[in-house]
mmCIF file of C-alpha atoms in Angstrom:
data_model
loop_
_atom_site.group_PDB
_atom_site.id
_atom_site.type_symbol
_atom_site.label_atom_id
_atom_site.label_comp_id
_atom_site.label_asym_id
_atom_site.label_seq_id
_atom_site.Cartn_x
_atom_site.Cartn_y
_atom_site.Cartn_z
ATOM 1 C CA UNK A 303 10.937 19.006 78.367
ATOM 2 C CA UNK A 304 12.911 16.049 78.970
ATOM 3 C CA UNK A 305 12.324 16.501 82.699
ATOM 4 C CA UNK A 306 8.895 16.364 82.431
ATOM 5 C CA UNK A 307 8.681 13.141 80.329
ATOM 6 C CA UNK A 308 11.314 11.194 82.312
ATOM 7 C CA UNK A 309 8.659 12.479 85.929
ATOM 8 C CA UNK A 310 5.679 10.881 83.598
ATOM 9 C CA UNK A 311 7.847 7.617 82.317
ATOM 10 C CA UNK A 312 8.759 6.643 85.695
ATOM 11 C CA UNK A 313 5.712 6.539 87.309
ATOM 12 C CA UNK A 314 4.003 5.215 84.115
ATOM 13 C CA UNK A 315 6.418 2.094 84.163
ATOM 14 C CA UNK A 316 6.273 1.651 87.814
ATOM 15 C CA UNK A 317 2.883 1.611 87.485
ATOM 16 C CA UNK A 318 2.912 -1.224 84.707
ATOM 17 C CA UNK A 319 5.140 -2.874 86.290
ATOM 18 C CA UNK A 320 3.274 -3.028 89.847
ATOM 19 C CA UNK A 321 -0.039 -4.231 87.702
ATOM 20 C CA UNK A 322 1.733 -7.133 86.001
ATOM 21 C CA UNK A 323 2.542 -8.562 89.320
ATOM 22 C CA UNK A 324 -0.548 -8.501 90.863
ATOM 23 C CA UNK A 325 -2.520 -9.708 88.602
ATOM 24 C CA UNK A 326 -0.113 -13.215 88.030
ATOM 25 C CA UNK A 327 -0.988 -13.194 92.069
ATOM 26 C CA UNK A 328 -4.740 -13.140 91.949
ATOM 27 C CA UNK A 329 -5.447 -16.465 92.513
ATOM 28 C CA UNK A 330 -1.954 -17.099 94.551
ATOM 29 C CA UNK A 331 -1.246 -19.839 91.861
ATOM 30 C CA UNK A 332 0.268 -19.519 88.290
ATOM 31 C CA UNK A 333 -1.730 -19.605 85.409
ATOM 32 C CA UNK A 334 0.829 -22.210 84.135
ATOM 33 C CA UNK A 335 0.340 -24.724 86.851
ATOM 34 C CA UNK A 336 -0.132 -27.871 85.077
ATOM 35 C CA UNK A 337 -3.127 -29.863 85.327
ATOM 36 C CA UNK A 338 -1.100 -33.096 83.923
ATOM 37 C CA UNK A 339 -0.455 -35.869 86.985
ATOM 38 C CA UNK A 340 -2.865 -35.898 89.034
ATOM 39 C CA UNK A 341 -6.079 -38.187 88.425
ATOM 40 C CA UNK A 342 -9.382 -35.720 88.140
ATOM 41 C CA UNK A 343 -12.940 -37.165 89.489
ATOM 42 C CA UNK A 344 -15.952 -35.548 88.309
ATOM 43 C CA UNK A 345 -17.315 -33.162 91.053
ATOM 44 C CA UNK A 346 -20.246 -31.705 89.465
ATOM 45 C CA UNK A 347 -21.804 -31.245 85.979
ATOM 46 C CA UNK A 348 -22.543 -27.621 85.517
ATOM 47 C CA UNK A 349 -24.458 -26.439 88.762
ATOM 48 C CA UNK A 350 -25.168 -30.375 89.542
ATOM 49 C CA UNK A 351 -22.686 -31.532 92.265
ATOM 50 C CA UNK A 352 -22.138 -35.807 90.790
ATOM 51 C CA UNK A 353 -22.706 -38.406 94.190
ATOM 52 C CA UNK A 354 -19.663 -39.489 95.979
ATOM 53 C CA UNK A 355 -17.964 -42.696 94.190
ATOM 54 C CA UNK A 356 -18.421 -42.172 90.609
ATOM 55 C CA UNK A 357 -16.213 -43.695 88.295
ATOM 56 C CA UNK A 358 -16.072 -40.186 85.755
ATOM 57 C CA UNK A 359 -12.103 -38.913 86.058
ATOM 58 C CA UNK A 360 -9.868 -38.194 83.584
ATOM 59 C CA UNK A 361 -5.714 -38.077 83.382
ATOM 60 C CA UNK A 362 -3.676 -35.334 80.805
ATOM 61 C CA UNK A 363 -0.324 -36.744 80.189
ATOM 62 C CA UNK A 364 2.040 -34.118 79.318
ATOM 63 C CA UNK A 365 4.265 -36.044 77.599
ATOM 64 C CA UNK A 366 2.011 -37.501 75.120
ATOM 65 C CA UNK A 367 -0.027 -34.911 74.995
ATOM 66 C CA UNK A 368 -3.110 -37.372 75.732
ATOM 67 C CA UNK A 369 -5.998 -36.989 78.141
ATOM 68 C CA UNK A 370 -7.727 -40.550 79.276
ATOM 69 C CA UNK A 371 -9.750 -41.970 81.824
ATOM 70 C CA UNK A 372 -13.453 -42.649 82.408
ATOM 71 C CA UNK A 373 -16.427 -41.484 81.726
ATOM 72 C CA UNK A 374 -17.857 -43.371 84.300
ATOM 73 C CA UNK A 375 -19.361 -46.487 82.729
ATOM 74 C CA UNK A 376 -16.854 -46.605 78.968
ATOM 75 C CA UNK A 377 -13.230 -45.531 78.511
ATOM 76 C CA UNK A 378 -12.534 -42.371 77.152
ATOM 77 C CA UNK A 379 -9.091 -40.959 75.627
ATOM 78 C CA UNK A 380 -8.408 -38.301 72.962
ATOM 79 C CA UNK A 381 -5.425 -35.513 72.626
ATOM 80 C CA UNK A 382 -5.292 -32.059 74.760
ATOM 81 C CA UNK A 383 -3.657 -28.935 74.194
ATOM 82 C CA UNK A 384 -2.766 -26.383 76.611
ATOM 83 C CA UNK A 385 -1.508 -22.986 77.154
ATOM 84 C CA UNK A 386 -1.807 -20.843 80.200
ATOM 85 C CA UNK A 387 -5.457 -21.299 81.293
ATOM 86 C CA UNK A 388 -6.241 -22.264 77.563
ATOM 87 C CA UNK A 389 -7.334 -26.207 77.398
ATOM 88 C CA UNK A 390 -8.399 -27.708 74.107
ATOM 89 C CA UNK A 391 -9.441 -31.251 74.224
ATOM 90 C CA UNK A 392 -9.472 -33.148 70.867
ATOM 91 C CA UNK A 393 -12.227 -35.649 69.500
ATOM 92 C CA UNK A 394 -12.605 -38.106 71.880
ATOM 93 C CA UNK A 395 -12.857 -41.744 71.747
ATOM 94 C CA UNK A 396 -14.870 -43.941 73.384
ATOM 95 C CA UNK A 397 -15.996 -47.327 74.220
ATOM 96 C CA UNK A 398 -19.521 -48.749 73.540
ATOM 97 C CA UNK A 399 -20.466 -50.445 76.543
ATOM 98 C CA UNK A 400 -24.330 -49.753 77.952
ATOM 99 C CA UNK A 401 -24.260 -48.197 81.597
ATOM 100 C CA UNK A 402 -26.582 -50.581 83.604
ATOM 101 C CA UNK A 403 -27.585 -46.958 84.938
ATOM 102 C CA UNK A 404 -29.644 -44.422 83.579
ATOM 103 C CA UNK A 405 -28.462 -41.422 85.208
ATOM 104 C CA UNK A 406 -24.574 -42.729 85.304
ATOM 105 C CA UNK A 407 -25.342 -42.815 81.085
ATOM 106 C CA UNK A 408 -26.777 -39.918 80.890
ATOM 107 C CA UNK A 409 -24.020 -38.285 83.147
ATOM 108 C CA UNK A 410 -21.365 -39.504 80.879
ATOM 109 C CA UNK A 411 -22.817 -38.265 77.965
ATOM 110 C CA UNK A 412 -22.637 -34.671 79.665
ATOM 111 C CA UNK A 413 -19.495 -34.883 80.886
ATOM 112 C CA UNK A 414 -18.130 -35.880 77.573
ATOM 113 C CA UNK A 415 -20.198 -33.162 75.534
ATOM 114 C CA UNK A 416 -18.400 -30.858 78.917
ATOM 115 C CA UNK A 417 -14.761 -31.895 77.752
ATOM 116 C CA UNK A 418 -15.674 -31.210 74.205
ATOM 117 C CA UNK A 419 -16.496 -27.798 74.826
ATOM 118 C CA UNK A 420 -14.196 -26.784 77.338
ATOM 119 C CA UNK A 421 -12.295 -23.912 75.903
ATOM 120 C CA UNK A 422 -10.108 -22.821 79.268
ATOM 121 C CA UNK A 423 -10.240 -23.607 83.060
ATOM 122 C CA UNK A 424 -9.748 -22.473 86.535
ATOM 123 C CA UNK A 425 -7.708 -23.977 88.990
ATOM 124 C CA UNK A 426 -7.857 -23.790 92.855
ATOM 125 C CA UNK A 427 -5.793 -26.476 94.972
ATOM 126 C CA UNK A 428 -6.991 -29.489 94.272
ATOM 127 C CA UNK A 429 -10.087 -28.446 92.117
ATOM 128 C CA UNK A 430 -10.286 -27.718 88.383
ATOM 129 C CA UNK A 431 -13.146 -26.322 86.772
ATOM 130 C CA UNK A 432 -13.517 -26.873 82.634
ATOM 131 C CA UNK A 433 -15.062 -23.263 81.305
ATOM 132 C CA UNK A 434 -16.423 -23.189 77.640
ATOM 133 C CA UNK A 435 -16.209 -20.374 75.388
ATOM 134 C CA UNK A 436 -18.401 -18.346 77.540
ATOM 135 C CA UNK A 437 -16.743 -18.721 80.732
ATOM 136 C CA UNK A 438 -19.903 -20.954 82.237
ATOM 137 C CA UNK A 439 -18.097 -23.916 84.479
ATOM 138 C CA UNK A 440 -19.311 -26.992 82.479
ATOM 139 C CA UNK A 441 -18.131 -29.441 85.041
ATOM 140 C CA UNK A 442 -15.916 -29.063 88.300
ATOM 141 C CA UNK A 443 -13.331 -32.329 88.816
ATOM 142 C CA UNK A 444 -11.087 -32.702 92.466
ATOM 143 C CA UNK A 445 -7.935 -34.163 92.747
ATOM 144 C CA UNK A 446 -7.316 -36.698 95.642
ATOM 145 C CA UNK A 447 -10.251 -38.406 98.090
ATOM 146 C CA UNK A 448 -12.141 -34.678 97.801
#
Protein backbone atom coordinates (compact mmCIF):
# COMPACT_ATOMS: atom_id res chain seq x y z
CA UNK A 1 0.00 0.00 0.00
CA UNK A 2 2.72 2.27 0.67
CA UNK A 3 3.95 1.74 -2.88
CA UNK A 4 1.01 2.81 -4.33
CA UNK A 5 0.65 6.11 -2.37
CA UNK A 6 4.33 7.14 -2.64
CA UNK A 7 3.57 6.37 -7.18
CA UNK A 8 0.38 8.86 -6.51
CA UNK A 9 2.41 11.51 -4.08
CA UNK A 10 5.09 11.97 -6.49
CA UNK A 11 3.39 12.77 -9.38
CA UNK A 12 0.75 14.72 -7.35
CA UNK A 13 3.60 17.07 -5.97
CA UNK A 14 5.40 17.29 -9.17
CA UNK A 15 2.44 18.26 -10.55
CA UNK A 16 1.84 21.16 -7.91
CA UNK A 17 4.91 22.05 -8.07
CA UNK A 18 5.16 22.45 -12.06
CA UNK A 19 1.67 24.64 -11.74
CA UNK A 20 3.07 27.07 -9.17
CA UNK A 21 5.76 28.00 -11.54
CA UNK A 22 3.94 28.66 -14.40
CA UNK A 23 1.51 30.50 -13.32
CA UNK A 24 4.15 33.27 -11.38
CA UNK A 25 5.42 33.21 -15.31
CA UNK A 26 2.23 34.17 -17.06
CA UNK A 27 2.81 37.52 -17.64
CA UNK A 28 6.87 37.06 -17.64
CA UNK A 29 6.86 39.68 -14.75
CA UNK A 30 6.27 39.21 -10.94
CA UNK A 31 3.21 40.02 -9.41
CA UNK A 32 5.40 41.93 -6.85
CA UNK A 33 7.00 44.29 -9.26
CA UNK A 34 6.56 47.56 -7.71
CA UNK A 35 4.73 50.26 -9.25
CA UNK A 36 6.58 52.92 -6.79
CA UNK A 37 9.36 55.21 -8.92
CA UNK A 38 8.38 55.74 -11.88
CA UNK A 39 6.02 58.84 -12.76
CA UNK A 40 2.49 57.37 -14.33
CA UNK A 41 0.59 59.62 -17.14
CA UNK A 42 -2.91 58.95 -17.72
CA UNK A 43 -3.32 56.84 -20.95
CA UNK A 44 -6.92 56.33 -21.13
CA UNK A 45 -10.05 56.54 -18.91
CA UNK A 46 -11.85 53.28 -19.15
CA UNK A 47 -12.15 52.44 -22.99
CA UNK A 48 -11.31 56.36 -23.72
CA UNK A 49 -7.60 56.62 -24.77
CA UNK A 50 -6.74 60.69 -22.90
CA UNK A 51 -4.85 63.11 -25.93
CA UNK A 52 -1.16 63.21 -25.90
CA UNK A 53 0.22 65.96 -23.27
CA UNK A 54 -2.07 65.82 -20.43
CA UNK A 55 -0.98 66.85 -17.22
CA UNK A 56 -3.04 63.62 -15.21
CA UNK A 57 0.06 61.31 -13.62
CA UNK A 58 0.50 60.19 -10.43
CA UNK A 59 3.81 58.98 -8.22
CA UNK A 60 3.50 55.97 -5.19
CA UNK A 61 6.35 56.48 -2.90
CA UNK A 62 7.18 53.38 -1.18
CA UNK A 63 8.68 54.75 1.56
CA UNK A 64 5.98 56.92 2.71
CA UNK A 65 3.54 54.99 1.61
CA UNK A 66 2.00 58.13 -0.35
CA UNK A 67 0.70 58.37 -3.90
CA UNK A 68 0.77 62.17 -5.46
CA UNK A 69 0.73 63.91 -8.56
CA UNK A 70 -1.87 65.51 -10.84
CA UNK A 71 -4.98 65.23 -11.80
CA UNK A 72 -4.39 67.25 -14.59
CA UNK A 73 -5.59 70.76 -13.73
CA UNK A 74 -5.34 70.45 -9.23
CA UNK A 75 -2.85 68.48 -7.13
CA UNK A 76 -3.78 65.35 -5.85
CA UNK A 77 -2.05 63.18 -2.94
CA UNK A 78 -3.51 60.62 -0.49
CA UNK A 79 -1.94 57.17 1.06
CA UNK A 80 -1.69 53.67 -0.99
CA UNK A 81 -1.44 50.27 0.07
CA UNK A 82 -0.19 47.41 -1.78
CA UNK A 83 0.22 43.77 -1.89
CA UNK A 84 0.91 41.59 -4.84
CA UNK A 85 -1.46 42.93 -7.55
CA UNK A 86 -3.69 44.32 -4.63
CA UNK A 87 -3.63 48.41 -4.73
CA UNK A 88 -5.74 50.36 -2.28
CA UNK A 89 -5.61 54.04 -2.63
CA UNK A 90 -6.79 56.09 0.41
CA UNK A 91 -9.08 59.33 0.43
CA UNK A 92 -7.57 61.63 -1.63
CA UNK A 93 -6.88 65.20 -1.37
CA UNK A 94 -7.16 67.74 -3.61
CA UNK A 95 -6.78 71.24 -4.63
CA UNK A 96 -9.66 73.60 -5.67
CA UNK A 97 -8.51 75.27 -8.61
CA UNK A 98 -11.20 75.55 -11.79
CA UNK A 99 -9.75 73.79 -15.03
CA UNK A 100 -10.06 76.56 -17.73
CA UNK A 101 -11.19 73.26 -19.66
CA UNK A 102 -14.24 71.46 -19.69
CA UNK A 103 -13.25 68.15 -20.74
CA UNK A 104 -9.63 68.36 -18.82
CA UNK A 105 -12.33 68.94 -15.53
CA UNK A 106 -14.38 66.55 -16.28
CA UNK A 107 -11.42 64.09 -17.01
CA UNK A 108 -10.01 64.71 -13.64
CA UNK A 109 -12.98 64.10 -11.92
CA UNK A 110 -12.95 60.48 -13.58
CA UNK A 111 -9.69 59.76 -13.08
CA UNK A 112 -9.93 60.58 -9.46
CA UNK A 113 -13.37 58.66 -8.91
CA UNK A 114 -10.82 55.73 -11.14
CA UNK A 115 -8.10 55.84 -8.26
CA UNK A 116 -10.79 55.66 -5.68
CA UNK A 117 -12.07 52.56 -6.88
CA UNK A 118 -9.19 50.80 -8.01
CA UNK A 119 -9.09 47.63 -6.05
CA UNK A 120 -5.90 45.77 -7.97
CA UNK A 121 -3.93 46.30 -11.26
CA UNK A 122 -2.11 44.85 -14.12
CA UNK A 123 1.19 45.58 -15.13
CA UNK A 124 2.92 45.18 -18.57
CA UNK A 125 6.39 47.07 -19.19
CA UNK A 126 5.85 50.33 -18.94
CA UNK A 127 1.94 50.30 -18.67
CA UNK A 128 -0.26 49.91 -15.59
CA UNK A 129 -3.79 49.44 -15.71
CA UNK A 130 -5.99 50.35 -12.26
CA UNK A 131 -8.89 47.38 -12.14
CA UNK A 132 -11.84 47.92 -9.64
CA UNK A 133 -13.52 45.31 -7.79
CA UNK A 134 -14.81 43.80 -10.89
CA UNK A 135 -11.77 43.50 -12.82
CA UNK A 136 -13.05 46.39 -15.51
CA UNK A 137 -9.66 48.60 -16.34
CA UNK A 138 -10.84 52.02 -14.97
CA UNK A 139 -7.95 53.89 -16.42
CA UNK A 140 -4.61 52.71 -18.19
CA UNK A 141 -1.34 55.12 -17.11
CA UNK A 142 2.42 54.64 -19.15
CA UNK A 143 5.55 55.18 -17.73
CA UNK A 144 8.17 57.25 -19.74
CA UNK A 145 7.39 59.52 -23.18
CA UNK A 146 4.70 56.46 -24.14
Amino acid sequence: MRSFARHIALPVLATAALLTTLTGCGSGISLDEPIEGPVWRLAQLGDEPIAPGGDAQIQFDRSSGRVSGSGGCNRVSGTFTRSGITLKIGQLASTRMACADPVRGANEAQFLSALQSTTSYSLAPGRLALLDAGGRTVATLSSGNR
